[in-house]
GROMACS .gro file of N, CA, C and O in nm:
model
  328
    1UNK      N    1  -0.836   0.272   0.253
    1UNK     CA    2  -0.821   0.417   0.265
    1UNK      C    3  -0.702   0.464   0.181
    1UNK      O    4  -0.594   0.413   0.152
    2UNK      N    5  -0.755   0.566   0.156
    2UNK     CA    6  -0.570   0.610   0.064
    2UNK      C    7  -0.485   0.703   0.183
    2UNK      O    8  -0.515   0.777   0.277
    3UNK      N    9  -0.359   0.651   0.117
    3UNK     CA   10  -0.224   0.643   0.231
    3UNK      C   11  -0.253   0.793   0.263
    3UNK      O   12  -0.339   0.862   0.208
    4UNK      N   13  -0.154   0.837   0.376
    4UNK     CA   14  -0.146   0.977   0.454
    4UNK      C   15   0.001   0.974   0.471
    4UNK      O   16   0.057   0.876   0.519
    5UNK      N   17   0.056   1.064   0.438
    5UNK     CA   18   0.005   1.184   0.393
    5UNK      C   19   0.070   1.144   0.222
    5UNK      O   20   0.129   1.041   0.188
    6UNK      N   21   0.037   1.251   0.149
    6UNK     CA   22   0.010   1.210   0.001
    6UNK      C   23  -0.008   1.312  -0.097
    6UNK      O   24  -0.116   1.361  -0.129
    7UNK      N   25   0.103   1.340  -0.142
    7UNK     CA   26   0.247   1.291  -0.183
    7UNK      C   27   0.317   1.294  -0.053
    7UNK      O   28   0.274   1.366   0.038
    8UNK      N   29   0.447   1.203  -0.037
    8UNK     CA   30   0.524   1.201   0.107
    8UNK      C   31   0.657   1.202   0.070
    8UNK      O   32   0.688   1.214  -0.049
    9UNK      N   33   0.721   1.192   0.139
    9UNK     CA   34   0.886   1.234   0.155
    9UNK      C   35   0.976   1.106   0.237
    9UNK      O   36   1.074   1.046   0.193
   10UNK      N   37   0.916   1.091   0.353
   10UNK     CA   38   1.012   0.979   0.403
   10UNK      C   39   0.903   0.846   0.463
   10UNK      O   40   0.945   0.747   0.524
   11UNK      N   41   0.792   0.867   0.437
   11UNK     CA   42   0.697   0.758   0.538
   11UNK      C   43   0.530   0.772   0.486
   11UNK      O   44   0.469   0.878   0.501
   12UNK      N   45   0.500   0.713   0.457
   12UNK     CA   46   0.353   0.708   0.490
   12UNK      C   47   0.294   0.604   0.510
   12UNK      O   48   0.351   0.497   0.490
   13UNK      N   49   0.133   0.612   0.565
   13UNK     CA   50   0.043   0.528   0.640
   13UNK      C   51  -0.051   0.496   0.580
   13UNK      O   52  -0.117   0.593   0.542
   14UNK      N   53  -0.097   0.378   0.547
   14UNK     CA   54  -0.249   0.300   0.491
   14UNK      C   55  -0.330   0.257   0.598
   14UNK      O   56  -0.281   0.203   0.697
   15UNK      N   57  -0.456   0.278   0.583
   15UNK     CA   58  -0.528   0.196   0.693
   15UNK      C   59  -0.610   0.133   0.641
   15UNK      O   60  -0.661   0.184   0.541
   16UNK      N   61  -0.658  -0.004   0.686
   16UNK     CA   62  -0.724  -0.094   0.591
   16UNK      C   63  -0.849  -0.133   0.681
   16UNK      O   64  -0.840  -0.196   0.786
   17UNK      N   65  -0.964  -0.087   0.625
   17UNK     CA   66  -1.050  -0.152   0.760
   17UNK      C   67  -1.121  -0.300   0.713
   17UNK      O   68  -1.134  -0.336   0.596
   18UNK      N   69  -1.162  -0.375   0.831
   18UNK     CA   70  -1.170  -0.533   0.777
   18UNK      C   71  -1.296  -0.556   0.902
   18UNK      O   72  -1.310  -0.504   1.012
   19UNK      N   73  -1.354  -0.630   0.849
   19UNK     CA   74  -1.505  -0.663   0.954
   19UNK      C   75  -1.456  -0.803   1.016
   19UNK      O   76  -1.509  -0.855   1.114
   20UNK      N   77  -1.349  -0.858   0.946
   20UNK     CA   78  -1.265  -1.034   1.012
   20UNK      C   79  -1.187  -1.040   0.986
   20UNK      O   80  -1.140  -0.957   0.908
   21UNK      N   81  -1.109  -1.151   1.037
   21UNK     CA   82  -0.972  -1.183   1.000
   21UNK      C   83  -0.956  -1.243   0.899
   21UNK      O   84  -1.016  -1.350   0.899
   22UNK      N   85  -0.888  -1.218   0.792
   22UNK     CA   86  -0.869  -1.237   0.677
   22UNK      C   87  -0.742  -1.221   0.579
   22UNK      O   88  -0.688  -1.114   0.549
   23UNK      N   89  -0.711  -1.339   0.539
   23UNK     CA   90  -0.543  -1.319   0.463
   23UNK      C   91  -0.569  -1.248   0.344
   23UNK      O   92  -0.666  -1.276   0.273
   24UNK      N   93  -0.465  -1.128   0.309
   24UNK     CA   94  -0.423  -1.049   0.232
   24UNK      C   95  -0.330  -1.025   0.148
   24UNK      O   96  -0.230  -0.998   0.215
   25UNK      N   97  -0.304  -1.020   0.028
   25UNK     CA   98  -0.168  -0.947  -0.011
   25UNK      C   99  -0.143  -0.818  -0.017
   25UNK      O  100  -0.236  -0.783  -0.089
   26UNK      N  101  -0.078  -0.715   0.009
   26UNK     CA  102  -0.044  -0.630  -0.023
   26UNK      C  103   0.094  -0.598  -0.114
   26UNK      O  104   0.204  -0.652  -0.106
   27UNK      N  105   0.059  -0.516  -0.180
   27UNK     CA  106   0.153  -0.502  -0.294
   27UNK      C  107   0.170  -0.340  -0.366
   27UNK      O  108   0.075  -0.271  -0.403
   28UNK      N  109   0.310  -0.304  -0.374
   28UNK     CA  110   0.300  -0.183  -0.447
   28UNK      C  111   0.379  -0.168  -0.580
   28UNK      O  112   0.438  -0.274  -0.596
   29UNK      N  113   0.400  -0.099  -0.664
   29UNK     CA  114   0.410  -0.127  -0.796
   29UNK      C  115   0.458   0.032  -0.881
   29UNK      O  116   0.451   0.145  -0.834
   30UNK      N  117   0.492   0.005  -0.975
   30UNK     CA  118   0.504   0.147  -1.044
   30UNK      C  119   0.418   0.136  -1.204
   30UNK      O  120   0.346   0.041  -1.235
   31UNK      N  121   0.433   0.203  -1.252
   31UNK     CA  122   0.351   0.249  -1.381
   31UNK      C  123   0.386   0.109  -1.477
   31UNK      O  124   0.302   0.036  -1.529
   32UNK      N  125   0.550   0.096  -1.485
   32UNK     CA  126   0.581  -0.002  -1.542
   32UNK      C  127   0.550  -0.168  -1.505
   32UNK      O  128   0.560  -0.263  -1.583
   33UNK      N  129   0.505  -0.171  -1.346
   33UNK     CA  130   0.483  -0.302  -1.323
   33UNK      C  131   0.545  -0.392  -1.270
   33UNK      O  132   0.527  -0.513  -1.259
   34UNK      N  133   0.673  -0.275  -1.214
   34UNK     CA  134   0.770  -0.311  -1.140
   34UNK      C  135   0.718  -0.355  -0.984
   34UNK      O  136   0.618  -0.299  -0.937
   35UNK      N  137   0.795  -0.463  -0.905
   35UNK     CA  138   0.712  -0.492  -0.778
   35UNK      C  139   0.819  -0.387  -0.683
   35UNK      O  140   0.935  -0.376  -0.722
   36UNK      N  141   0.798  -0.351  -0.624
   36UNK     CA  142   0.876  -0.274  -0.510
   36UNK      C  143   0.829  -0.373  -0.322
   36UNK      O  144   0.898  -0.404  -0.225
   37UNK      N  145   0.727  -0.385  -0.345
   37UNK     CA  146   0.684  -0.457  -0.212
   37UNK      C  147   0.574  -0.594  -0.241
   37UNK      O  148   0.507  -0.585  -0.344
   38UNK      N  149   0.562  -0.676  -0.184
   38UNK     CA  150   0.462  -0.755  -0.186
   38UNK      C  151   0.480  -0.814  -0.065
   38UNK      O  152   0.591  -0.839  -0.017
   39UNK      N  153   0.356  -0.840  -0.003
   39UNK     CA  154   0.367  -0.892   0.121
   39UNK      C  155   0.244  -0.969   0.152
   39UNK      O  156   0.138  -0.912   0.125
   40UNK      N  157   0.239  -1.111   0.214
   40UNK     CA  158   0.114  -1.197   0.250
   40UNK      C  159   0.083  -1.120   0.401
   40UNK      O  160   0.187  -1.063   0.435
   41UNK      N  161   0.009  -1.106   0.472
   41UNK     CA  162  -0.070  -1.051   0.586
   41UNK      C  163  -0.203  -1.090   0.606
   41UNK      O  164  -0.283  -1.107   0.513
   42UNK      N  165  -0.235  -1.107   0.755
   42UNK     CA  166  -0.331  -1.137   0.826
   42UNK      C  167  -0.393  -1.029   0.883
   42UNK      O  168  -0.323  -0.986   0.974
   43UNK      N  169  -0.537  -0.941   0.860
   43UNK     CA  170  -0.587  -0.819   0.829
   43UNK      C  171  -0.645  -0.857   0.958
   43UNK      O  172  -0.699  -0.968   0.961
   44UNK      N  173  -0.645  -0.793   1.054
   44UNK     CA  174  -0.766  -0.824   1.189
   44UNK      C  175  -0.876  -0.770   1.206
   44UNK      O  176  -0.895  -0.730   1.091
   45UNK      N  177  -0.989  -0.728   1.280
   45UNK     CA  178  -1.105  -0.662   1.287
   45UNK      C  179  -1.051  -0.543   1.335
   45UNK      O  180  -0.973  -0.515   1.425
   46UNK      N  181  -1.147  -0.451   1.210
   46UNK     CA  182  -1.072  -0.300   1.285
   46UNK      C  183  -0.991  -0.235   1.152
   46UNK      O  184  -0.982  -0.282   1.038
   47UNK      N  185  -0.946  -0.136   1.196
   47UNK     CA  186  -0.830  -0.067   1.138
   47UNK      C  187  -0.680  -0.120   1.120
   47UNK      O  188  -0.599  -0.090   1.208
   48UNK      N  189  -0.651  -0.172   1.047
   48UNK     CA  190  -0.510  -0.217   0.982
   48UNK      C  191  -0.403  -0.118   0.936
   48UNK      O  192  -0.436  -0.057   0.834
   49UNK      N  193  -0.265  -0.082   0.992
   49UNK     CA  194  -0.239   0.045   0.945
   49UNK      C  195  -0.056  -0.042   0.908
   49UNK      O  196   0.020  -0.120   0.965
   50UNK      N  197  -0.061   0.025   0.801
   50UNK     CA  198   0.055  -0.044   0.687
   50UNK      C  199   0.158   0.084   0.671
   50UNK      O  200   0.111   0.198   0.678
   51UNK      N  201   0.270   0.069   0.653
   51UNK     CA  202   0.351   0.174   0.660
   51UNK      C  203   0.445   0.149   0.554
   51UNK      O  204   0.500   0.039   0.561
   52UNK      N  205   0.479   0.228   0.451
   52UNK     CA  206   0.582   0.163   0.342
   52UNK      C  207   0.664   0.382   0.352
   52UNK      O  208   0.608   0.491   0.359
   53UNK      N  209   0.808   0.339   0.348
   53UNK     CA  210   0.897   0.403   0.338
   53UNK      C  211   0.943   0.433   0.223
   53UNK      O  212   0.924   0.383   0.112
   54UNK      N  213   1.027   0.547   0.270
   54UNK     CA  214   1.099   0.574   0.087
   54UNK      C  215   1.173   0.477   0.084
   54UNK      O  216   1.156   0.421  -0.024
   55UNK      N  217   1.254   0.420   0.150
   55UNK     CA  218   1.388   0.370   0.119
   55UNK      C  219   1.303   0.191   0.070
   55UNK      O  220   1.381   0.096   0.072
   56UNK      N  221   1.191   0.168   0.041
   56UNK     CA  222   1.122   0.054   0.005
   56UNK      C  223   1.092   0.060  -0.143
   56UNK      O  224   1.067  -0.035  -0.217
   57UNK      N  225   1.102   0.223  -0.183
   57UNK     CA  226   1.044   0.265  -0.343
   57UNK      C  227   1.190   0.267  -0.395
   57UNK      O  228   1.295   0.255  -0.331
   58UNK      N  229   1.171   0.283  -0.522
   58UNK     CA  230   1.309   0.302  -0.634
   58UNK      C  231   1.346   0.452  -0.651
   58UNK      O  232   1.415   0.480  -0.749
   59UNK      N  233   1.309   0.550  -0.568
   59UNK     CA  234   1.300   0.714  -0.607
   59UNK      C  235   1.152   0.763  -0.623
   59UNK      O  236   1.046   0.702  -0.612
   60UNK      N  237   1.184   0.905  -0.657
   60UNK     CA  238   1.057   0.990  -0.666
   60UNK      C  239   0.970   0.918  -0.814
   60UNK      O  240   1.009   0.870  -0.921
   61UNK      N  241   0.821   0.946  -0.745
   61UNK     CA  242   0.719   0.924  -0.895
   61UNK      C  243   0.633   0.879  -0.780
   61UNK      O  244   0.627   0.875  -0.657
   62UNK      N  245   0.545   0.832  -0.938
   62UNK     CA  246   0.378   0.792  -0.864
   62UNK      C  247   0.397   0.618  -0.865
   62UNK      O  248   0.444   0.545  -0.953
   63UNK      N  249   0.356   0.595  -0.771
   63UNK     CA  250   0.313   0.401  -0.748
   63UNK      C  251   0.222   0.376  -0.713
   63UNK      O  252   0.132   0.459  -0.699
   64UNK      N  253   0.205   0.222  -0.679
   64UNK     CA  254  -0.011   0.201  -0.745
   64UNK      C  255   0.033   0.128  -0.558
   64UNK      O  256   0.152   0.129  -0.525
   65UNK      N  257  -0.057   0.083  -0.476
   65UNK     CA  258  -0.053  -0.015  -0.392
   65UNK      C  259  -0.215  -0.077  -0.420
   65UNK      O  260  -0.331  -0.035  -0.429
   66UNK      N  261  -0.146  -0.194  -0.425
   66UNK     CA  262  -0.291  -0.296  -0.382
   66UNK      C  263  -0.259  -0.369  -0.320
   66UNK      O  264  -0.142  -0.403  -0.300
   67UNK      N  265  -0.423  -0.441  -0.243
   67UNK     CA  266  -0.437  -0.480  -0.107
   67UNK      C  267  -0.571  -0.567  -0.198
   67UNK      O  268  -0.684  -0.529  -0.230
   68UNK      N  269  -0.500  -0.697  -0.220
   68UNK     CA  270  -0.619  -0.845  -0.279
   68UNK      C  271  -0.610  -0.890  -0.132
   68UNK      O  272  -0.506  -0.907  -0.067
   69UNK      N  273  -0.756  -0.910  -0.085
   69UNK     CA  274  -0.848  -1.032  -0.022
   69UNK      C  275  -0.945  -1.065  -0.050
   69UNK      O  276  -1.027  -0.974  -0.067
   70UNK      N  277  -0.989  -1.193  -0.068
   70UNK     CA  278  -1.096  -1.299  -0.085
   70UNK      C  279  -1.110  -1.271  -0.233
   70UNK      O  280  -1.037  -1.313  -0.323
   71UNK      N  281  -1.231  -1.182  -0.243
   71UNK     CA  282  -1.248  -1.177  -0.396
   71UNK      C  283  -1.210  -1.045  -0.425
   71UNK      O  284  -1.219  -1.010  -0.542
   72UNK      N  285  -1.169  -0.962  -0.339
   72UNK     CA  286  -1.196  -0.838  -0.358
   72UNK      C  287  -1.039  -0.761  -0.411
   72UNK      O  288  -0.941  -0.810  -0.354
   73UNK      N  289  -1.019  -0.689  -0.476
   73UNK     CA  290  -0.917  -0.626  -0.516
   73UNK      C  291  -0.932  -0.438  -0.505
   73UNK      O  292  -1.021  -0.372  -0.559
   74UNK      N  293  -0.834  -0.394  -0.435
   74UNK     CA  294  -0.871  -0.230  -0.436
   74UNK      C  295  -0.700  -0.189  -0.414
   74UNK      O  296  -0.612  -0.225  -0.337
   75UNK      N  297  -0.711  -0.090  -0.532
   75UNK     CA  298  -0.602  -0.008  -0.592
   75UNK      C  299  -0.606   0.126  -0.610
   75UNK      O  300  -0.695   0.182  -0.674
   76UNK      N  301  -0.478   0.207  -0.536
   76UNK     CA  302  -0.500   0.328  -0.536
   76UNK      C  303  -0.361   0.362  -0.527
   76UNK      O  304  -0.267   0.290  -0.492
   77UNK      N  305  -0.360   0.519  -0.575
   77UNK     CA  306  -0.214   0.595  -0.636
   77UNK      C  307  -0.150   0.663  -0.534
   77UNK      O  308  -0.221   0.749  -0.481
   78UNK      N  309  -0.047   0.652  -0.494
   78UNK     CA  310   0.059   0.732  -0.450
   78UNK      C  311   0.159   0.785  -0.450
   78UNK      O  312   0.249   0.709  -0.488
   79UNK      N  313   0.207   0.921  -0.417
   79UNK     CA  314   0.332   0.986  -0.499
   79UNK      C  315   0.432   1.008  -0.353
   79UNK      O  316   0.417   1.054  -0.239
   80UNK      N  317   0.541   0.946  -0.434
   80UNK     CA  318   0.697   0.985  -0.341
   80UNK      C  319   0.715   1.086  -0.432
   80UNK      O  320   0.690   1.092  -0.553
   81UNK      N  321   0.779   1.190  -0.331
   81UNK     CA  322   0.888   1.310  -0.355
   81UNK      C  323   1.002   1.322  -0.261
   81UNK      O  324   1.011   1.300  -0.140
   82UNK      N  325   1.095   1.369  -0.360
   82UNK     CA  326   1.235   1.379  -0.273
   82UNK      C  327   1.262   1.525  -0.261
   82UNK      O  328   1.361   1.565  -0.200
   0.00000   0.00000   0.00000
């Protein structure tokens, strides 16, 4: 799902839905390719809800998050504002 709310200011929320349990990376990034987060996770059945903060980004702009499991890769844009 793409994060909520969007563009954000101090917090926002991803929800990841998953039919099993299944290991994940999540990862967020900027234009340049910079890593800001990466994280290994165990996705459960259901709704998965991920929370990344400002104080996790480098400042205002747009950043990519992806979320690789198994074979699958899905990437989508999000904007901090200050």
């Amino acid at each position: 799902y793409q994060n909520e709310p969007n563009p954000f200011q101090a917090l926002t929320e991803i929800g990841i839905q998953s039919t099993a349990e299944v290991d994940a990376v999540f990862r967020v990034f900027d234009a340049n390719g910079r890593t800001f987060i990466i994280e290994d996770m165990k996705l459960l059945p259901g709704i998965n809800l991920l929370e990344v903060a400002h104080d996790d980004l480098g400042g205002s702009g747009v950043y990519y998050y992806q979320i690789n499991l198994d074979q699958t890769s899905i990437t989508k844009k999000m904007i901090l504002i200050e």
